[in-house]
Coordinates of C-alpha atoms in Angstrom, one line a residue:
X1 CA 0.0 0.0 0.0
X2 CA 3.3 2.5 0.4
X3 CA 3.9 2.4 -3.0
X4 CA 2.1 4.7 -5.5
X5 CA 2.9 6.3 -9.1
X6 CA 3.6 2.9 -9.8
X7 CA 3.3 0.2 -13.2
X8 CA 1.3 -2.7 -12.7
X9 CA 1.7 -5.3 -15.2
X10 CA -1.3 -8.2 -15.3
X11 CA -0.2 -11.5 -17.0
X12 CA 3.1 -12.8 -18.2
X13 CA 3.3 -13.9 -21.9
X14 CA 6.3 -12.9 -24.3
X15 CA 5.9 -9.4 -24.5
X16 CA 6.7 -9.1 -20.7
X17 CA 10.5 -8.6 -20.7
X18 CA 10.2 -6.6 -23.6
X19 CA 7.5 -4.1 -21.1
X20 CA 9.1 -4.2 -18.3
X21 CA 12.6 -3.1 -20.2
X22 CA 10.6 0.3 -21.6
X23 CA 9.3 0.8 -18.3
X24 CA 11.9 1.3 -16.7
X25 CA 13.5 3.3 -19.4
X26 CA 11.0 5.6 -19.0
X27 CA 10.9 5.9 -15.2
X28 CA 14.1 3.9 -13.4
X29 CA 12.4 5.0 -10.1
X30 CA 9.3 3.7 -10.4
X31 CA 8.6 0.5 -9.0
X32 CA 6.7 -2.5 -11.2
X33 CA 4.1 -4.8 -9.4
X34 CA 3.5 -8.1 -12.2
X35 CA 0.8 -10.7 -11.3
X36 CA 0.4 -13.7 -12.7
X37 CA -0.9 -16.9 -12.9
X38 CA 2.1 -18.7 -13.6
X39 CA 4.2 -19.7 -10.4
X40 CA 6.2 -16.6 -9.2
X41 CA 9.4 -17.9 -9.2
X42 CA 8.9 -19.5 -12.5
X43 CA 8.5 -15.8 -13.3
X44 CA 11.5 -14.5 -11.7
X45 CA 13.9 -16.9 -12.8
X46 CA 13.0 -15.6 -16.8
X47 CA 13.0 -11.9 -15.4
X48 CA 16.5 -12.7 -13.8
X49 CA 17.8 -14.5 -17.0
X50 CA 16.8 -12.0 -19.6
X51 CA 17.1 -8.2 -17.8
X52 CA 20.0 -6.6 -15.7
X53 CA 19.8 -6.5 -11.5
X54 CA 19.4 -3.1 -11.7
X55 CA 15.6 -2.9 -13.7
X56 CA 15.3 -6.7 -11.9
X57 CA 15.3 -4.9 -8.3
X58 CA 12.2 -2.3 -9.4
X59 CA 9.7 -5.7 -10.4
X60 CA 7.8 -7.0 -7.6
X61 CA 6.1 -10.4 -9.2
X62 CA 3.2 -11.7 -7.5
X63 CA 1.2 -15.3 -8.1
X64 CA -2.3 -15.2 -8.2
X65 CA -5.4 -15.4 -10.0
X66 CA -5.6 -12.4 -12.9
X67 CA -9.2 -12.7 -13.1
X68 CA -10.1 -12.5 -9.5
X69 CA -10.8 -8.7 -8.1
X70 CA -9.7 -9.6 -4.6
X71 CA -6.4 -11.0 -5.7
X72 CA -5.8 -8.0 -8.0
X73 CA -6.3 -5.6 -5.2
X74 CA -3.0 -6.4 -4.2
X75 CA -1.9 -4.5 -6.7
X76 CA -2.5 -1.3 -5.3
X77 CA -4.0 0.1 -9.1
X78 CA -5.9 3.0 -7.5
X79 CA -2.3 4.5 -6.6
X80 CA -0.7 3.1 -10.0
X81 CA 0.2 5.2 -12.7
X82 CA -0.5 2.6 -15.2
X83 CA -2.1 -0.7 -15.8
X84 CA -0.6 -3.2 -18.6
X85 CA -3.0 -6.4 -19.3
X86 CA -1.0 -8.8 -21.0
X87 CA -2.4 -12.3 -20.2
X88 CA -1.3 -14.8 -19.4
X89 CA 1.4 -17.2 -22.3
X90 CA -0.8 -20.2 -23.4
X91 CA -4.0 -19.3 -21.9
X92 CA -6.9 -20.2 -24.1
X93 CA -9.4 -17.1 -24.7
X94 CA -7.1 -14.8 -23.5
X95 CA -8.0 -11.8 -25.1
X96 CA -11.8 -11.9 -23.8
X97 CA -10.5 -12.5 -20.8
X98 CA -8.4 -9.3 -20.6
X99 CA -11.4 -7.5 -21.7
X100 CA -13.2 -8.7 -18.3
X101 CA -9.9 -7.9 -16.5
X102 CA -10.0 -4.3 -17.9
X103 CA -13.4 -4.0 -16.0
X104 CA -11.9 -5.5 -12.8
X105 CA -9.3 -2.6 -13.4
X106 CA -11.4 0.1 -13.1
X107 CA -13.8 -1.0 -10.8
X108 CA -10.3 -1.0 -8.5
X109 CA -9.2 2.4 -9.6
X110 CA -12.5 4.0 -7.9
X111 CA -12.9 7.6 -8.9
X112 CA -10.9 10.1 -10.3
X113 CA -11.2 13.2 -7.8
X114 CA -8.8 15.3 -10.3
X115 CA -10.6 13.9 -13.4
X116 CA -7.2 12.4 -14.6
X117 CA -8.0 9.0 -16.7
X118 CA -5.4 6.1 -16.0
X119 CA -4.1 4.6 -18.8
X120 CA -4.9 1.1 -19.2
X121 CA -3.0 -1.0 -21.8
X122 CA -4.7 -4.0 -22.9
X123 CA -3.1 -6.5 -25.4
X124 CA -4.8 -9.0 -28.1
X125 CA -3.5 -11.9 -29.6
X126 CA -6.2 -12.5 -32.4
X127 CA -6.3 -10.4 -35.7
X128 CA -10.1 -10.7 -35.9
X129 CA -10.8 -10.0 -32.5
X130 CA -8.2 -7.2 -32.7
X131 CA -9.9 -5.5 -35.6
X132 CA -13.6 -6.2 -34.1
X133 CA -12.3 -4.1 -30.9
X134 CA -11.4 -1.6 -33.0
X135 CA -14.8 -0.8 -34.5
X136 CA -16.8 -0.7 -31.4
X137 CA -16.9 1.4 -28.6
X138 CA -16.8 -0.5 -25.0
X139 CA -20.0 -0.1 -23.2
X140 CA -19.7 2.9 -20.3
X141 CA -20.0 0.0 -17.4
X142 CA -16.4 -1.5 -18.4
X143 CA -14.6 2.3 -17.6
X144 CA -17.0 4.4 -15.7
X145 CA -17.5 4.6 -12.3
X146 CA -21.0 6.8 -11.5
X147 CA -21.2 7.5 -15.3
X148 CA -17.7 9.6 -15.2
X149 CA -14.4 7.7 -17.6
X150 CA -11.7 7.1 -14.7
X151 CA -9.9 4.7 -17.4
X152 CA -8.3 5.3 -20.8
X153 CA -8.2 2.6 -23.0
X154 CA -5.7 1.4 -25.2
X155 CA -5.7 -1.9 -26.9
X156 CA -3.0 -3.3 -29.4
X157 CA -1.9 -6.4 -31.0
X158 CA 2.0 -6.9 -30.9
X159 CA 2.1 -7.8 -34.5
X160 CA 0.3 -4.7 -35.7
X161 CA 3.0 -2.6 -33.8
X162 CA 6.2 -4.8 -34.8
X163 CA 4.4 -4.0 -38.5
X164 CA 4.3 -0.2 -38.0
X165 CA 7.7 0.0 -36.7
X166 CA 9.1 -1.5 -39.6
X167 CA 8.0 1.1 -42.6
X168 CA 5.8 3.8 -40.8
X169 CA 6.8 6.9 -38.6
X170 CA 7.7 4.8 -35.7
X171 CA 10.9 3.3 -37.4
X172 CA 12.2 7.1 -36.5
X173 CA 12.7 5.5 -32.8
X174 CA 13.7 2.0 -33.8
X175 CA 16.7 0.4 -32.5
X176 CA 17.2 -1.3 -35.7
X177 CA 17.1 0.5 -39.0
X178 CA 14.8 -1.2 -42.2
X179 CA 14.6 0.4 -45.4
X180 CA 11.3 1.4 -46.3
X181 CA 9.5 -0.2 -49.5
X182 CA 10.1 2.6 -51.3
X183 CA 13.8 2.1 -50.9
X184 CA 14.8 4.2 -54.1
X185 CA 12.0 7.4 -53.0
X186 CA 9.0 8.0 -55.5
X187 CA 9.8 12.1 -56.2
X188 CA 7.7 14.8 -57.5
X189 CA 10.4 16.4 -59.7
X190 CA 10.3 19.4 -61.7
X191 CA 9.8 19.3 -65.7
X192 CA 11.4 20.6 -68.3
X193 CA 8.1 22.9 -68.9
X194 CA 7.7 23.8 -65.2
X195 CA 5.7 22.1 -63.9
X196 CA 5.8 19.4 -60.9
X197 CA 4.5 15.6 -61.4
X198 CA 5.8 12.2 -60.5
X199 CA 7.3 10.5 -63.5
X200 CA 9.0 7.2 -62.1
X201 CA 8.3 4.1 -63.7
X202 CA 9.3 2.5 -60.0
X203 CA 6.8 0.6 -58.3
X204 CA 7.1 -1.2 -54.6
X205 CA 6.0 -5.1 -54.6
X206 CA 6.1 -6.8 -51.6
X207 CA 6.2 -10.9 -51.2
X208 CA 5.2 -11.9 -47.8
X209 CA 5.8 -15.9 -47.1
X210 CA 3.6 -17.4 -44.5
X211 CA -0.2 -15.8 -44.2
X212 CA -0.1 -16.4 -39.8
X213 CA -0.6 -13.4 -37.6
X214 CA 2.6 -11.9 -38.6
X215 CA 2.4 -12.3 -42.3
X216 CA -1.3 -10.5 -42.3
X217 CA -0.1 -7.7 -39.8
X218 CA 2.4 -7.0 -42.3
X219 CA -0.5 -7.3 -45.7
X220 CA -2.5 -4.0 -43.5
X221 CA -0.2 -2.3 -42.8
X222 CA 1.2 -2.0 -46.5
X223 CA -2.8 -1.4 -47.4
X224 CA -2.4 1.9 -45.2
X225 CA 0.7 3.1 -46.5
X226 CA 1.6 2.2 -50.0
X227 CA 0.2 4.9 -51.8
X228 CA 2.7 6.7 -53.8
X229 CA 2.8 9.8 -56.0
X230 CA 2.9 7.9 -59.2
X231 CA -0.3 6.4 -59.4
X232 CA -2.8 8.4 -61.9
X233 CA -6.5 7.5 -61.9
X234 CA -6.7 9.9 -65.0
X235 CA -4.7 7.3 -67.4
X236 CA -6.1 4.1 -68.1
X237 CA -6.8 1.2 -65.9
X238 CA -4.0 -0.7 -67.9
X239 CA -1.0 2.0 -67.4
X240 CA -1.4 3.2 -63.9
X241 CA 1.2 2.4 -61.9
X242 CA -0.1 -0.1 -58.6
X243 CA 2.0 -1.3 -55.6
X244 CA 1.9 -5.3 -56.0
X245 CA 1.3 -7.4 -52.9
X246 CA 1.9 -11.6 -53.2
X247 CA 1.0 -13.6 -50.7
X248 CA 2.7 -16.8 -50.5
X249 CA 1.1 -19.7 -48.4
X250 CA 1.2 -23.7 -48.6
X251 CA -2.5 -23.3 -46.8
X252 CA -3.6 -20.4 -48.7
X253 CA -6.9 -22.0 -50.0
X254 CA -8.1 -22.8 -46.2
X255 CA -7.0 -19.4 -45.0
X256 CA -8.1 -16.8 -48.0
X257 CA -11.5 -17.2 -47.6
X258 CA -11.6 -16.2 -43.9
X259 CA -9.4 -13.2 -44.2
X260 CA -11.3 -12.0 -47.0
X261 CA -14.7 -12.2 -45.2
X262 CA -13.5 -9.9 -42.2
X263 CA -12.2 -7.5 -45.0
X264 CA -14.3 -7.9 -47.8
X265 CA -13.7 -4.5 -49.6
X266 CA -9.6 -4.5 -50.1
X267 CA -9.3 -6.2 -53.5
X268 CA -12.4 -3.2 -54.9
X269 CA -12.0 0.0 -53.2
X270 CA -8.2 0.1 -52.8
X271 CA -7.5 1.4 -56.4
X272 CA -3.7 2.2 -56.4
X273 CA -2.5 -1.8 -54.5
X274 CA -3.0 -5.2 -56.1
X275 CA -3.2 -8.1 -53.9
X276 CA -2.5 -12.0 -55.0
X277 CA -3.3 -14.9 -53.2
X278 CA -0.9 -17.6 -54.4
X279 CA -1.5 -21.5 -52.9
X280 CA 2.0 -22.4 -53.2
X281 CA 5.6 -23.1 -51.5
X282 CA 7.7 -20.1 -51.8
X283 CA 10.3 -23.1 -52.6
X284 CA 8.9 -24.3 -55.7
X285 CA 9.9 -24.0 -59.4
X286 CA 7.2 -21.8 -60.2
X287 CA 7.5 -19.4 -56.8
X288 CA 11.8 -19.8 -57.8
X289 CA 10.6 -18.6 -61.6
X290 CA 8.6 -15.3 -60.7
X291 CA 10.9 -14.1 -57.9
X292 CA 13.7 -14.1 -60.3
X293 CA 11.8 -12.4 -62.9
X294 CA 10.8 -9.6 -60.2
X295 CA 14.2 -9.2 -58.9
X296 CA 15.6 -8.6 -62.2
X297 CA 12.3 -5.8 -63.2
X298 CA 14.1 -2.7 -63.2
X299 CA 11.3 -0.9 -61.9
X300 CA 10.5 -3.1 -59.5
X301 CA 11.3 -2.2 -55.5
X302 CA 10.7 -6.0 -54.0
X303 CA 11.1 -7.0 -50.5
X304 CA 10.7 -10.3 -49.4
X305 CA 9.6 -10.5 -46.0
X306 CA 9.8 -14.6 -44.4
X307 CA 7.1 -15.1 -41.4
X308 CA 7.1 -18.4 -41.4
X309 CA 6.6 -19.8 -37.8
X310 CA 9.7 -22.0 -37.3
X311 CA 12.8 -19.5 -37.0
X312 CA 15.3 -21.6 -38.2
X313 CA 13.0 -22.2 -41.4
X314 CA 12.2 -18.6 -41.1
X315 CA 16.3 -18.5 -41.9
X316 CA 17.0 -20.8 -44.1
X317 CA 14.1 -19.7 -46.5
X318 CA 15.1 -15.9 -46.2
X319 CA 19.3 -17.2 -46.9
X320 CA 18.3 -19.0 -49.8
X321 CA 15.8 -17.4 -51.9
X322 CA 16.9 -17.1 -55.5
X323 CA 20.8 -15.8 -55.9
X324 CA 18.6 -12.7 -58.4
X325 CA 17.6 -11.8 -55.0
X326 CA 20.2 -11.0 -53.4
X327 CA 22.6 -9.4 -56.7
X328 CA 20.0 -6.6 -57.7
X329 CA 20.2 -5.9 -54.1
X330 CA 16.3 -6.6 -53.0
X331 CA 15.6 -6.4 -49.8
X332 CA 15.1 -9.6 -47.4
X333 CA 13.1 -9.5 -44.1
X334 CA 13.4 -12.6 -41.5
X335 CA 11.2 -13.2 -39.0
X336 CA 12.5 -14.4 -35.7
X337 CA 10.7 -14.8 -32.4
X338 CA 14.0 -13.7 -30.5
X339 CA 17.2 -12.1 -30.9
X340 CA 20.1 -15.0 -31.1
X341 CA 24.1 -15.1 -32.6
X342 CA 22.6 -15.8 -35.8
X343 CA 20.3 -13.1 -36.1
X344 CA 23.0 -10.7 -35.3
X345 CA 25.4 -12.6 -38.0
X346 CA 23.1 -11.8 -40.4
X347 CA 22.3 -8.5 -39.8
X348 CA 26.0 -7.4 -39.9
X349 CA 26.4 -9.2 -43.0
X350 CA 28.1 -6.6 -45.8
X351 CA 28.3 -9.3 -48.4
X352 CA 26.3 -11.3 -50.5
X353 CA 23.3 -10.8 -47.7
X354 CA 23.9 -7.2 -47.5
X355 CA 19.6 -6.2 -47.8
X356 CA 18.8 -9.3 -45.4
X357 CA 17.4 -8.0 -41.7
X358 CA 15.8 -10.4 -39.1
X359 CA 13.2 -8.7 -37.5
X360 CA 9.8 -9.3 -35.3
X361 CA 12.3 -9.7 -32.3
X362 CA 9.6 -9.8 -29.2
X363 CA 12.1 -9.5 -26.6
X364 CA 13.1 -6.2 -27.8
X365 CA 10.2 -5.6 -30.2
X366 CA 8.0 -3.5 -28.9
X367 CA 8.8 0.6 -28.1
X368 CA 6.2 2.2 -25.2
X369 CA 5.9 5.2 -27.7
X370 CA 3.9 3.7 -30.5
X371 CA 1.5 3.3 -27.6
X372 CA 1.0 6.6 -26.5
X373 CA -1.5 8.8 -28.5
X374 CA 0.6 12.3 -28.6
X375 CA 0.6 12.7 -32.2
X376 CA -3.0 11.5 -33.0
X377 CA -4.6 13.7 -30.4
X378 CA -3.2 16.5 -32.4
X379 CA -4.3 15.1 -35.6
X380 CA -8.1 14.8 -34.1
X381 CA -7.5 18.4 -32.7
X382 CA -6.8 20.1 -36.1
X383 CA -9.8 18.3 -37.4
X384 CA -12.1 19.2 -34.5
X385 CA -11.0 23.1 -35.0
X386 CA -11.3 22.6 -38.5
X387 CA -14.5 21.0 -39.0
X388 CA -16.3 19.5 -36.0
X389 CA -16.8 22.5 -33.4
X390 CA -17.9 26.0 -34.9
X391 CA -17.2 27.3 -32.0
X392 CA -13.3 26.3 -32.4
X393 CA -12.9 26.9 -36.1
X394 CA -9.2 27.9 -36.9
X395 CA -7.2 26.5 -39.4
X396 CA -3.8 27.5 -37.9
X397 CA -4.4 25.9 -34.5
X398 CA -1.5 23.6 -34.9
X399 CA 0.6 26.1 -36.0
X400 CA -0.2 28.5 -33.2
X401 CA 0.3 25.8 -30.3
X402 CA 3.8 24.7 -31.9
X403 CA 4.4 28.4 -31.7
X404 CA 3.8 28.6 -28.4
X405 CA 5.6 25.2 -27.8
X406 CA 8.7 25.8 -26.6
X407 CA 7.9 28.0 -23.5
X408 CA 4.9 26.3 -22.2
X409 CA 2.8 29.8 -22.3
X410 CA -0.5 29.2 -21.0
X411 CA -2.3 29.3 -24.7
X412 CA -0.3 26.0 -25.3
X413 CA -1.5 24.8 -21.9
X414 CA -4.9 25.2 -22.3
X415 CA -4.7 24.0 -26.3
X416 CA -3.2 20.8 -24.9
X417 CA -5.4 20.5 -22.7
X418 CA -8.5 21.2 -24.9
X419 CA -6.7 18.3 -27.1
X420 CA -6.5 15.9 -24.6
X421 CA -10.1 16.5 -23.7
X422 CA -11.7 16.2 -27.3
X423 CA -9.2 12.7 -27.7
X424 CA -10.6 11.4 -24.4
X425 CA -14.5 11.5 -25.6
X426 CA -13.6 10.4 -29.2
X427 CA -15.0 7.3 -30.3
X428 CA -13.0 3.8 -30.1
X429 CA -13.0 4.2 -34.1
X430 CA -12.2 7.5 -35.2
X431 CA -9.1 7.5 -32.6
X432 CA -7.5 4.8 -34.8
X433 CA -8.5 6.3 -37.9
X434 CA -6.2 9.2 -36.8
X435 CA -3.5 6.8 -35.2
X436 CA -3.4 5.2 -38.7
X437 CA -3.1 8.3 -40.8
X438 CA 0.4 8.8 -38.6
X439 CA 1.8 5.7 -40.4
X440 CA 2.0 7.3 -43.9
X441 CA 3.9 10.6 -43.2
X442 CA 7.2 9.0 -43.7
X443 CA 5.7 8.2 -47.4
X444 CA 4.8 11.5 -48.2
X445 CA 8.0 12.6 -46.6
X446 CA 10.0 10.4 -49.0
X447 CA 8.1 12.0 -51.7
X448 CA 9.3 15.4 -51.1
X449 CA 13.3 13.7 -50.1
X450 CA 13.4 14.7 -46.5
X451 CA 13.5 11.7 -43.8
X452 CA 11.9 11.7 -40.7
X453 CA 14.0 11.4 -37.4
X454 CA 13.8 12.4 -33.4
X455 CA 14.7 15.9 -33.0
X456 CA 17.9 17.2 -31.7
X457 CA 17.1 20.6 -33.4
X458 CA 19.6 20.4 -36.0
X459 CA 20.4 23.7 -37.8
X460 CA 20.4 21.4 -41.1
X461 CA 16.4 20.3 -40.0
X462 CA 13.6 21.0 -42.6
X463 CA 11.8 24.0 -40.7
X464 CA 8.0 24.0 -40.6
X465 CA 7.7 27.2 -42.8
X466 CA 9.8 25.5 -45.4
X467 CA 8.4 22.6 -45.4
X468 CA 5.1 24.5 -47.0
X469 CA 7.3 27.1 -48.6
X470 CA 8.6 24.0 -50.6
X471 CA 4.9 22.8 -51.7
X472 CA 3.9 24.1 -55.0
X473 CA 0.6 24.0 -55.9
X474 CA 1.0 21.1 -58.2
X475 CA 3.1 19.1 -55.5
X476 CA 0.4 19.8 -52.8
X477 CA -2.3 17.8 -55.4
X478 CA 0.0 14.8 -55.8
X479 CA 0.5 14.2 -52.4
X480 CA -3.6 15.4 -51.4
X481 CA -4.1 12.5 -54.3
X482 CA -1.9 10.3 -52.0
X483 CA -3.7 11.0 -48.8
X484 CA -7.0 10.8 -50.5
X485 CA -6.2 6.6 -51.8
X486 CA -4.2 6.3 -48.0
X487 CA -7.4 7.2 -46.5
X488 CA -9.5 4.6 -49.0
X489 CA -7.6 2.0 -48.3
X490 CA -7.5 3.0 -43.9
X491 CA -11.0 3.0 -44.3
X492 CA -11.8 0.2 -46.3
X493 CA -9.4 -2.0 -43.7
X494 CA -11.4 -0.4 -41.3
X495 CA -15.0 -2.3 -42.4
X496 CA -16.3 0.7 -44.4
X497 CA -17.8 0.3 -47.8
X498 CA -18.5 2.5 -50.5
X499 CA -22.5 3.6 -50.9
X500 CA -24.6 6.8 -51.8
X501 CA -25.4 7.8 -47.9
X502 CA -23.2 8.0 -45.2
X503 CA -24.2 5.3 -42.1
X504 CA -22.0 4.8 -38.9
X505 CA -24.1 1.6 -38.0
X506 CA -23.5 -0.2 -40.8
X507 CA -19.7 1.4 -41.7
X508 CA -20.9 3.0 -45.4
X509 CA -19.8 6.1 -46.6
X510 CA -20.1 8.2 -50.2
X511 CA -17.0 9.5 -50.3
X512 CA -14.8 6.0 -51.0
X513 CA -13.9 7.2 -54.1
X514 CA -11.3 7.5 -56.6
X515 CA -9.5 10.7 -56.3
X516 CA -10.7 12.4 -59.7
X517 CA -13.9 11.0 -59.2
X518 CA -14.0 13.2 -55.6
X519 CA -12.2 16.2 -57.7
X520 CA -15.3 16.1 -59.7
X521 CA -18.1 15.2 -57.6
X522 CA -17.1 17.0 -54.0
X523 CA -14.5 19.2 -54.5
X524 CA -14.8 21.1 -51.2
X525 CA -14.0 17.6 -49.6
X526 CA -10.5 18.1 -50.9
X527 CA -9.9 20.5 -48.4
X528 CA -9.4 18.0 -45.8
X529 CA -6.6 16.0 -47.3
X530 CA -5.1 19.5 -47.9
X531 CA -4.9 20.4 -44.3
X532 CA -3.8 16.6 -43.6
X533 CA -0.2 17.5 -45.9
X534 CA 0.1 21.3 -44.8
X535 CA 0.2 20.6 -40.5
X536 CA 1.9 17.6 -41.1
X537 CA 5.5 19.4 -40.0
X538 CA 3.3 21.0 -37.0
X539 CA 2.2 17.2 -35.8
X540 CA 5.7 15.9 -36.2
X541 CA 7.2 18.5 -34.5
X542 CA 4.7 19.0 -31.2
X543 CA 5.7 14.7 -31.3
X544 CA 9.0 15.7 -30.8
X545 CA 10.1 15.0 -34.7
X546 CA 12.1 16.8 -37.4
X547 CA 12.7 16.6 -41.0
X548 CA 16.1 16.6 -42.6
X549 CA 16.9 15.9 -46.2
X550 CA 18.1 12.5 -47.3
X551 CA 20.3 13.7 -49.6
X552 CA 22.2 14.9 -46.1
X553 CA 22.2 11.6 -44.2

């Protein structure tokens, strides 16, 4: 009971180390109380194997039942700072289960006397259930206490996030760097007559081998953010340039069926990405055949990314894909569960397996900021000025708290606060529509040849004014026509699907649309996708981001 300001973890599964690890990075003081079901000193003994004395001393691991109130009071949550509900490894139905703890959780946090929400954490194992989660909003009973939120809460799935750190803004704060699948950048260059456009002939495709959690985390998140500056709805359907995604699978005829009915809509409302479905061993003739003939397409960018279950499968596949491969310098992606000798062999490779990186590590794969909802509370905030509340309509919002950023004054405070107020009583679904629309800004970034990185101010950095000093008006439409199919294909992932009335029920909207087709129809809706590219430098910096020129790294 003397200890307060404190992390409580509930559950021990794989992820645990990994937690406990960014925990104490970001507090060394605080003190971490675990419960589990597994036997406590079962518990220690991995805690003690895999993590320094130093963070070892701060974890207090209790036994006990995770689903039981009175056990969890233990835990001293109404003091905490934090609540993490993991599960328990190998426990069948875990993820409803952590759904029924989340309620236990806040029943034991009481009221909030200072009106400060806790954050509560909760993990999911299941894809399905995962993307079900995320499309409703949890009746008031499970986070409420007299009708009042005294909870905040924040699911995820660990192979979403070890997706997004791979090719979205969060590989900024990687440990490990991966190229991104636009390795040679898609530009908007200037013409000979003047004017701006996007001329490459390059085009990503991306070969993912094994169709398990990992495999489909991977398929989504290229859905949200493969949309490049090349792809012209005005030219025929024959000569537009599409990002290519194959999906390699000894199973694939049992398993395509059921991913396609909990996302009916990708293969006819994402326009600018082609997916195929290929029953087949990425080891055969025929697989041998086509990767050869993709590695050795000029205009083809391919990445080959192994998430087959068995790592040492995982490694020989990824170490012996076709020698094409590996001379036109494609890039390889390996899978493994855990960090070993080999792994690191490999990555440190400069020869022959130069473009070949293991990744999907668990015991160092997750980072505690792709959790936290700075950046998309600011996104939700320009859009609530913007649009939602008349009585808060101002474009330059973001502009005028990044202004007033770096001393604190009290207009930042009470903007930040306002922020934090209108992301609190979003809905369930509209918060991760604006967590997703984070993912792309390192594509659009690329587009315009400046990187993404944590800021240490730099006098080289891109500054926000020229970042929009830099955006002709032609350039502005090419990467608006980005954000417009980004924000098709978020959407259609999401459940929506195209249809002449908007309905939040039944997840249809009229504005799934080719990008012309909007230009023509609704052109006032442009607008929006507008403001998305213009405070994009505004976001990244209040986040604690900078832009720099890759031409300079």
């Amino acid at each position: 009971r003397n200890i307060t300001q404190h992390y409580v973890l509930i559950g021990f599964n794989e992820l645990s180390i990994n937690m406990i690890r960014e925990l104490y990075n970001e507090c060394s003081s605080a003190r971490i109380l675990l419960m589990s079901g597994i036997e406590a000193a079962t518990v220690c003994h991995r805690i003690q194997s895999a993590l320094p004395i130093e963070i070892e001393r701060q974890v207090l691991v209790y036994f006990g039942n995770i689903e039981s109130i009175e056990e969890l009071q233990r835990l001293n949550i109404a003091s905490a700072s934090e609540v993490y509900v993991l599960g328990d490894e190998e426990r069948c139905g875990r993820d409803a289960k952590n759904i029924a703890i989340v309620h236990l959780v806040s029943a034991l946090r009481g009221k909030c006397p200072d009106g400060k929400v806790m954050p509560v954490y909760v993990q999911f194992d299941s894809i399905p259930s995962y993307s079900n989660i995320q499309k409703m909003n949890l009746p008031p009973e499970v986070f409420c206490i007299e009708g009042k939120p005294n909870i905040f809460f924040r699911p995820f799935n660990l192979h979403e996030n070890l997706a997004r750190q791979l090719w979205s803004l969060y590989a900024a704060d990687s440990e490990r760097y991966y190229d991104p699948l636009d390795y040679r950048p898609i530009s908007i260059t200037q013409q000979p007559d003047g004017s701006w456009n996007a001329t490459s002939q390059d085009y990503v495709h991306l070969v993912i081998v094994g169709f398990n959690r990992m495999g489909r985390s991977l398929l989504l998140e290229a859905l949200r953010i493969c949309h490049y500056a090349n792809y012209d709805d005005r030219l025929p359907t024959d000569e537009r340039i599409r990002t290519r995604i194959t999906l390699v699978d000894r199973e694939m005829e049992s398993q395509k069926d059921y991913f396609k009915a909990q996302f009916p809509y990708i293969e006819s409302q994402i326009d600018d990405i082609e997916v195929e479905y290929c029953h087949d061993d990425i080891c055969s003739t025929a697989m041998r055949t086509r990767l050869q003939q993709w590695a050795q397409n000029k205009h083809c960018m391919l990445t080959v990314a192994i998430c087959v279950h068995d790592p040492d499968l995982s490694l020989s596949l990824g170490l012996n894909l076709p020698h094409e491969v590996y001379q036109h310098q494609c890039r390889v992606l390996i899978r493994q569960d855990f960090n070993n000798d080999l792994s690191s062999i490999v990555d440190d490779e400069q020869g022959r397996y130069r473009y070949v990186k293991v990744f999907g590590m668990v015991d160092r794969g997750m980072k505690k900021n792709i959790l936290q909802d700075k950046l998309a509370l600011y996104v939700n905030y320009l859009y609530d000025c913007c649009y939602t509340d008349e009585s808060l309509k101002q474009k330059e919002v973001l502009r005028k708290m990044y202004e007033s950023y770096g001393n604190h004054s009290a207009d930042f405070i009470l903007m930040n606060h306002q922020a934090q107020y209108l992301w609190n009583k979003l809905s369930e679904p509209l918060r991760w529509a604006n967590r997703y629309q984070l993912d792309a800004y390192s594509v659009f970034c690329r587009t315009l040849g400046y990187g993404i990185k944590r800021s240490e101010r730099s006098p080289a950095r891109i500054s926000e004014s020229m970042f929009n000093e830099n955006l002709p008006s032609q350039v502005l439409c090419l990467l608006v026509r980005m954000e417009k199919y980004r924000w098709n294909a978020e959407r259609t992932v999401a459940g929506w699907r195209r249809a002449e009335v908007k309905d939040k029920v039944f997840l249809q909207h009229p504005l799934i649309m080719p990008f012309n087709e909007l230009l023509q129809k609704y052109p006032e809706e442009v607008e929006k996708d507008a403001d998305v590219i213009l405070n994009l430098p505004y976001v990244l910096a209040l986040g604690g981001y900078e832009l720099y020129k890759l031409a300079d790294q």
